[in-house]
Amino acid sequence: MPTAVYPGSFDPITLGHLDVIARAAGVFPRLVVAVLVNTRKPVQRDADERAAVIGEALAEAMPHGGHGVEVVKFDGLTVDLARRVGADFIVRGLRAVSDFESESQMAHTNRKLAPGIDTIFFMAALEHAYLSSSLVREIALFGGDVSHMVPPAVLRRLPQVSPA
Ligand code: ADP
């Protein structure tokens, strides 16, 4: 079955990530959303919680609760995870030119490490192109309204803002 992995920190998952998941799920019958346990970035929530929130968000946002989409936690190389779950593709999102530099470097590196595994990019939806998890964390920290940036599953965990 054509399978892709979508790796990321998802701290927290945003509407931009959800949009990429929905579009990738329309292409790949099996999509594995892979939550990085130890990220290079400082994370606010542990991987268990980040994965649980994604599961809830998928159940609420996607038809049939995200049938065909799995959520796993992982550590190590994305290509090793891809091999383990039988994926031939890695999905990533591109927002702006600034993403391109690091994403192209990562895609080339992964191709060298695992020539059989290719990276597929989805352009961020126009309305979500400005969104990042770090922006959400910063706004939420100061009690700002992030309800137009994240799914209800994330909002429910923010004491500062109540769901609409
Ligand atoms: P990472 O730490 O691996 O960059 P992120 O959770 O920040 O993890 O992002 C995972 C992937 O989702 C990356 O490819 C990133 O470019 C993409 N992404 C992040 N925000 C958005 C968005 N608003 N729209 C589309 N793609 C996004």
PDB file of N, CA, C and O and ligand atoms in Angstrom, residues 6-17 19-20 23 36 39-41 91-95 99 103 106 121-125 128-133, ligand 1:
ATOM      1  N   TYR A   6       4.962  11.535   7.698  1.00  0.00           N
ATOM      2  CA  TYR A   6       5.005  12.993   7.859  1.00  0.00           C
ATOM      3  C   TYR A   6       5.631  13.276   9.222  1.00  0.00           C
ATOM      4  O   TYR A   6       4.952  13.227  10.246  1.00  0.00           O
ATOM      5  N   PRO A   7       6.957  13.526   9.253  1.00  0.00           N
ATOM      6  CA  PRO A   7       7.628  13.727  10.530  1.00  0.00           C
ATOM      7  C   PRO A   7       7.619  15.193  10.954  1.00  0.00           C
ATOM      8  O   PRO A   7       7.610  16.097  10.110  1.00  0.00           O
ATOM      9  N   GLY A   8       7.615  15.412  12.260  1.00  0.00           N
ATOM     10  CA  GLY A   8       7.694  16.789  12.751  1.00  0.00           C
ATOM     11  C   GLY A   8       7.678  16.838  14.260  1.00  0.00           C
ATOM     12  O   GLY A   8       7.510  15.809  14.929  1.00  0.00           O
ATOM     13  N   SER A   9       7.850  18.043  14.773  1.00  0.00           N
ATOM     14  CA  SER A   9       7.800  18.239  16.222  1.00  0.00           C
ATOM     15  C   SER A   9       6.351  18.391  16.681  1.00  0.00           C
ATOM     16  O   SER A   9       5.993  17.942  17.764  1.00  0.00           O
ATOM     17  N   PHE A  10       5.553  19.073  15.899  1.00  0.00           N
ATOM     18  CA  PHE A  10       4.134  19.275  16.184  1.00  0.00           C
ATOM     19  C   PHE A  10       3.921  19.756  17.627  1.00  0.00           C
ATOM     20  O   PHE A  10       3.156  19.166  18.385  1.00  0.00           O
ATOM     21  N   ASP A  11       4.562  20.838  17.987  1.00  0.00           N
ATOM     22  CA  ASP A  11       4.529  21.334  19.374  1.00  0.00           C
ATOM     23  C   ASP A  11       3.958  22.753  19.444  1.00  0.00           C
ATOM     24  O   ASP A  11       4.708  23.684  19.689  1.00  0.00           O
ATOM     25  N   PRO A  12       2.645  22.940  19.270  1.00  0.00           N
ATOM     26  CA  PRO A  12       1.633  21.921  19.040  1.00  0.00           C
ATOM     27  C   PRO A  12       1.285  21.820  17.552  1.00  0.00           C
ATOM     28  O   PRO A  12       1.760  22.629  16.736  1.00  0.00           O
ATOM     29  N   ILE A  13       0.426  20.846  17.238  1.00  0.00           N
ATOM     30  CA  ILE A  13      -0.080  20.743  15.871  1.00  0.00           C
ATOM     31  C   ILE A  13      -0.908  22.001  15.565  1.00  0.00           C
ATOM     32  O   ILE A  13      -1.628  22.506  16.429  1.00  0.00           O
ATOM     33  N   THR A  14      -0.753  22.528  14.343  1.00  0.00           N
ATOM     34  CA  THR A  14      -1.503  23.727  13.938  1.00  0.00           C
ATOM     35  C   THR A  14      -2.462  23.369  12.801  1.00  0.00           C
ATOM     36  O   THR A  14      -2.408  22.261  12.255  1.00  0.00           O
ATOM     37  N   LEU A  15      -3.281  24.341  12.439  1.00  0.00           N
ATOM     38  CA  LEU A  15      -4.186  24.113  11.302  1.00  0.00           C
ATOM     39  C   LEU A  15      -3.387  23.925  10.015  1.00  0.00           C
ATOM     40  O   LEU A  15      -3.849  23.264   9.086  1.00  0.00           O
ATOM     41  N   GLY A  16      -2.189  24.483   9.956  1.00  0.00           N
ATOM     42  CA  GLY A  16      -1.320  24.287   8.788  1.00  0.00           C
ATOM     43  C   GLY A  16      -0.885  22.834   8.669  1.00  0.00           C
ATOM     44  O   GLY A  16      -0.944  22.233   7.597  1.00  0.00           O
ATOM     45  N   HIS A  17      -0.454  22.246   9.800  1.00  0.00           N
ATOM     46  CA  HIS A  17      -0.088  20.820   9.796  1.00  0.00           C
ATOM     47  C   HIS A  17      -1.295  19.964   9.403  1.00  0.00           C
ATOM     48  O   HIS A  17      -1.172  19.031   8.603  1.00  0.00           O
ATOM     49  N   ASP A  19      -3.845  20.693   7.655  1.00  0.00           N
ATOM     50  CA  ASP A  19      -4.147  20.831   6.223  1.00  0.00           C
ATOM     51  C   ASP A  19      -3.207  19.942   5.395  1.00  0.00           C
ATOM     52  O   ASP A  19      -3.646  19.259   4.459  1.00  0.00           O
ATOM     53  N   VAL A  20      -1.923  19.918   5.752  1.00  0.00           N
ATOM     54  CA  VAL A  20      -0.965  19.055   5.040  1.00  0.00           C
ATOM     55  C   VAL A  20      -1.365  17.588   5.222  1.00  0.00           C
ATOM     56  O   VAL A  20      -1.357  16.798   4.264  1.00  0.00           O
ATOM     57  N   ARG A  23      -4.389  16.753   3.046  1.00  0.00           N
ATOM     58  CA  ARG A  23      -4.054  16.674   1.615  1.00  0.00           C
ATOM     59  C   ARG A  23      -3.189  15.448   1.316  1.00  0.00           C
ATOM     60  O   ARG A  23      -3.379  14.766   0.291  1.00  0.00           O
ATOM     61  N   LEU A  36       8.401  13.554  16.585  1.00  0.00           N
ATOM     62  CA  LEU A  36       9.797  13.448  16.996  1.00  0.00           C
ATOM     63  C   LEU A  36       9.903  13.568  18.517  1.00  0.00           C
ATOM     64  O   LEU A  36       9.426  14.551  19.101  1.00  0.00           O
ATOM     65  N   THR A  39      13.631  16.537  19.812  1.00  0.00           N
ATOM     66  CA  THR A  39      13.821  17.458  18.702  1.00  0.00           C
ATOM     67  C   THR A  39      15.038  18.339  18.971  1.00  0.00           C
ATOM     68  O   THR A  39      15.475  18.474  20.116  1.00  0.00           O
ATOM     69  N   ARG A  40      15.544  18.940  17.898  1.00  0.00           N
ATOM     70  CA  ARG A  40      16.649  19.883  18.073  1.00  0.00           C
ATOM     71  C   ARG A  40      16.136  21.174  18.706  1.00  0.00           C
ATOM     72  O   ARG A  40      16.862  21.931  19.313  1.00  0.00           O
ATOM     73  N   LYS A  41      14.812  21.382  18.511  1.00  0.00           N
ATOM     74  CA  LYS A  41      14.203  22.591  19.071  1.00  0.00           C
ATOM     75  C   LYS A  41      13.748  22.292  20.506  1.00  0.00           C
ATOM     76  O   LYS A  41      13.392  21.160  20.816  1.00  0.00           O
ATOM     77  N   VAL A  91       6.673  13.125   3.688  1.00  0.00           N
ATOM     78  CA  VAL A  91       5.886  14.328   3.390  1.00  0.00           C
ATOM     79  C   VAL A  91       6.404  15.472   4.249  1.00  0.00           C
ATOM     80  O   VAL A  91       6.672  15.302   5.443  1.00  0.00           O
ATOM     81  N   ARG A  92       6.556  16.633   3.631  1.00  0.00           N
ATOM     82  CA  ARG A  92       6.903  17.840   4.381  1.00  0.00           C
ATOM     83  C   ARG A  92       6.088  19.006   3.826  1.00  0.00           C
ATOM     84  O   ARG A  92       5.550  18.927   2.719  1.00  0.00           O
ATOM     85  N   GLY A  93       6.009  20.083   4.606  1.00  0.00           N
ATOM     86  CA  GLY A  93       5.265  21.264   4.169  1.00  0.00           C
ATOM     87  C   GLY A  93       6.225  22.408   3.895  1.00  0.00           C
ATOM     88  O   GLY A  93       7.264  22.526   4.554  1.00  0.00           O
ATOM     89  N   LEU A  94       5.875  23.234   2.928  1.00  0.00           N
ATOM     90  CA  LEU A  94       6.705  24.409   2.604  1.00  0.00           C
ATOM     91  C   LEU A  94       5.855  25.660   2.759  1.00  0.00           C
ATOM     92  O   LEU A  94       4.822  25.792   2.112  1.00  0.00           O
ATOM     93  N   ARG A  95       6.304  26.573   3.603  1.00  0.00           N
ATOM     94  CA  ARG A  95       5.567  27.819   3.781  1.00  0.00           C
ATOM     95  C   ARG A  95       6.188  28.940   2.950  1.00  0.00           C
ATOM     96  O   ARG A  95       5.562  29.509   2.082  1.00  0.00           O
ATOM     97  N   ASP A  99      11.713  28.244   4.489  1.00  0.00           N
ATOM     98  CA  ASP A  99      11.617  26.798   4.684  1.00  0.00           C
ATOM     99  C   ASP A  99      12.441  26.056   3.645  1.00  0.00           C
ATOM    100  O   ASP A  99      12.977  24.989   3.902  1.00  0.00           O
ATOM    101  N   GLU A 103      14.639  22.631   4.194  1.00  0.00           N
ATOM    102  CA  GLU A 103      13.900  21.463   3.696  1.00  0.00           C
ATOM    103  C   GLU A 103      14.626  20.809   2.511  1.00  0.00           C
ATOM    104  O   GLU A 103      14.639  19.587   2.385  1.00  0.00           O
ATOM    105  N   MET A 106      17.537  18.831   3.836  1.00  0.00           N
ATOM    106  CA  MET A 106      17.087  17.598   4.468  1.00  0.00           C
ATOM    107  C   MET A 106      16.655  16.566   3.415  1.00  0.00           C
ATOM    108  O   MET A 106      16.962  15.382   3.531  1.00  0.00           O
ATOM    109  N   PHE A 121       6.635  17.466  -1.227  1.00  0.00           N
ATOM    110  CA  PHE A 121       6.308  18.709  -0.520  1.00  0.00           C
ATOM    111  C   PHE A 121       4.901  19.179  -0.857  1.00  0.00           C
ATOM    112  O   PHE A 121       4.490  19.142  -2.026  1.00  0.00           O
ATOM    113  N   PHE A 122       4.207  19.630   0.170  1.00  0.00           N
ATOM    114  CA  PHE A 122       2.924  20.301  -0.044  1.00  0.00           C
ATOM    115  C   PHE A 122       3.126  21.779   0.268  1.00  0.00           C
ATOM    116  O   PHE A 122       3.658  22.116   1.335  1.00  0.00           O
ATOM    117  N   MET A 123       2.715  22.633  -0.662  1.00  0.00           N
ATOM    118  CA  MET A 123       2.771  24.072  -0.391  1.00  0.00           C
ATOM    119  C   MET A 123       1.729  24.378   0.671  1.00  0.00           C
ATOM    120  O   MET A 123       0.588  23.928   0.574  1.00  0.00           O
ATOM    121  N   ALA A 124       2.121  25.163   1.666  1.00  0.00           N
ATOM    122  CA  ALA A 124       1.168  25.546   2.708  1.00  0.00           C
ATOM    123  C   ALA A 124      -0.026  26.242   2.066  1.00  0.00           C
ATOM    124  O   ALA A 124       0.125  27.003   1.105  1.00  0.00           O
ATOM    125  N   ALA A 125      -1.202  25.981   2.613  1.00  0.00           N
ATOM    126  CA  ALA A 125      -2.390  26.707   2.163  1.00  0.00           C
ATOM    127  C   ALA A 125      -2.164  28.189   2.445  1.00  0.00           C
ATOM    128  O   ALA A 125      -1.546  28.546   3.456  1.00  0.00           O
ATOM    129  N   HIS A 128      -2.791  29.500   5.801  1.00  0.00           N
ATOM    130  CA  HIS A 128      -2.021  28.945   6.919  1.00  0.00           C
ATOM    131  C   HIS A 128      -0.516  29.173   6.758  1.00  0.00           C
ATOM    132  O   HIS A 128       0.263  28.712   7.587  1.00  0.00           O
ATOM    133  N   ALA A 129      -0.146  29.876   5.710  1.00  0.00           N
ATOM    134  CA  ALA A 129       1.273  29.971   5.364  1.00  0.00           C
ATOM    135  C   ALA A 129       2.082  30.741   6.415  1.00  0.00           C
ATOM    136  O   ALA A 129       3.301  30.587   6.493  1.00  0.00           O
ATOM    137  N   TYR A 130       1.416  31.543   7.225  1.00  0.00           N
ATOM    138  CA  TYR A 130       2.141  32.343   8.230  1.00  0.00           C
ATOM    139  C   TYR A 130       2.259  31.592   9.552  1.00  0.00           C
ATOM    140  O   TYR A 130       2.935  32.048  10.469  1.00  0.00           O
ATOM    141  N   LEU A 131       1.612  30.447   9.640  1.00  0.00           N
ATOM    142  CA  LEU A 131       1.489  29.752  10.931  1.00  0.00           C
ATOM    143  C   LEU A 131       2.699  28.905  11.297  1.00  0.00           C
ATOM    144  O   LEU A 131       3.204  28.168  10.462  1.00  0.00           O
ATOM    145  N   SER A 132       3.110  29.000  12.545  1.00  0.00           N
ATOM    146  CA  SER A 132       4.140  28.071  13.034  1.00  0.00           C
ATOM    147  C   SER A 132       3.819  27.731  14.478  1.00  0.00           C
ATOM    148  O   SER A 132       3.157  28.502  15.183  1.00  0.00           O
ATOM    149  N   SER A 133       4.302  26.589  14.918  1.00  0.00           N
ATOM    150  CA  SER A 133       4.058  26.172  16.307  1.00  0.00           C
ATOM    151  C   SER A 133       4.684  27.171  17.280  1.00  0.00           C
ATOM    152  O   SER A 133       4.104  27.467  18.326  1.00  0.00           O
TER     153      SER A 133
HETATM  154  P1  ADP B   1      10.072  20.247  12.421  1.00  0.00           P
HETATM  155  O1  ADP B   1      10.621  20.415  13.793  1.00  0.00           O
HETATM  156  O2  ADP B   1      10.396  18.913  11.801  1.00  0.00           O
HETATM  157  O3  ADP B   1      10.298  21.381  11.468  1.00  0.00           O
HETATM  158  P2  ADP B   1       7.356  21.167  12.567  1.00  0.00           P
HETATM  159  O4  ADP B   1       6.263  20.616  13.432  1.00  0.00           O
HETATM  160  O5  ADP B   1       7.771  22.561  12.849  1.00  0.00           O
HETATM  161  O6  ADP B   1       8.504  20.129  12.694  1.00  0.00           O
HETATM  162  O7  ADP B   1       6.947  21.061  11.036  1.00  0.00           O
HETATM  163  C1  ADP B   1       6.742  19.824  10.402  1.00  0.00           C
HETATM  164  C2  ADP B   1       6.581  20.063   8.916  1.00  0.00           C
HETATM  165  O8  ADP B   1       5.390  20.803   8.689  1.00  0.00           O
HETATM  166  C3  ADP B   1       7.706  20.879   8.265  1.00  0.00           C
HETATM  167  O9  ADP B   1       7.910  20.384   6.950  1.00  0.00           O
HETATM  168  C4  ADP B   1       7.135  22.279   8.222  1.00  0.00           C
HETATM  169  O10 ADP B   1       7.712  23.019   7.160  1.00  0.00           O
HETATM  170  C5  ADP B   1       5.678  21.969   7.948  1.00  0.00           C
HETATM  171  N1  ADP B   1       4.808  23.051   8.418  1.00  0.00           N
HETATM  172  C6  ADP B   1       4.889  23.731   9.581  1.00  0.00           C
HETATM  173  N2  ADP B   1       3.923  24.667   9.665  1.00  0.00           N
HETATM  174  C7  ADP B   1       3.211  24.575   8.511  1.00  0.00           C
HETATM  175  C8  ADP B   1       2.092  25.297   7.965  1.00  0.00           C
HETATM  176  N3  ADP B   1       1.547  26.317   8.623  1.00  0.00           N
HETATM  177  N4  ADP B   1       1.615  24.938   6.759  1.00  0.00           N
HETATM  178  C9  ADP B   1       2.206  23.916   6.065  1.00  0.00           C
HETATM  179  N5  ADP B   1       3.270  23.206   6.515  1.00  0.00           N
HETATM  180  C10 ADP B   1       3.774  23.531   7.714  1.00  0.00           C
END
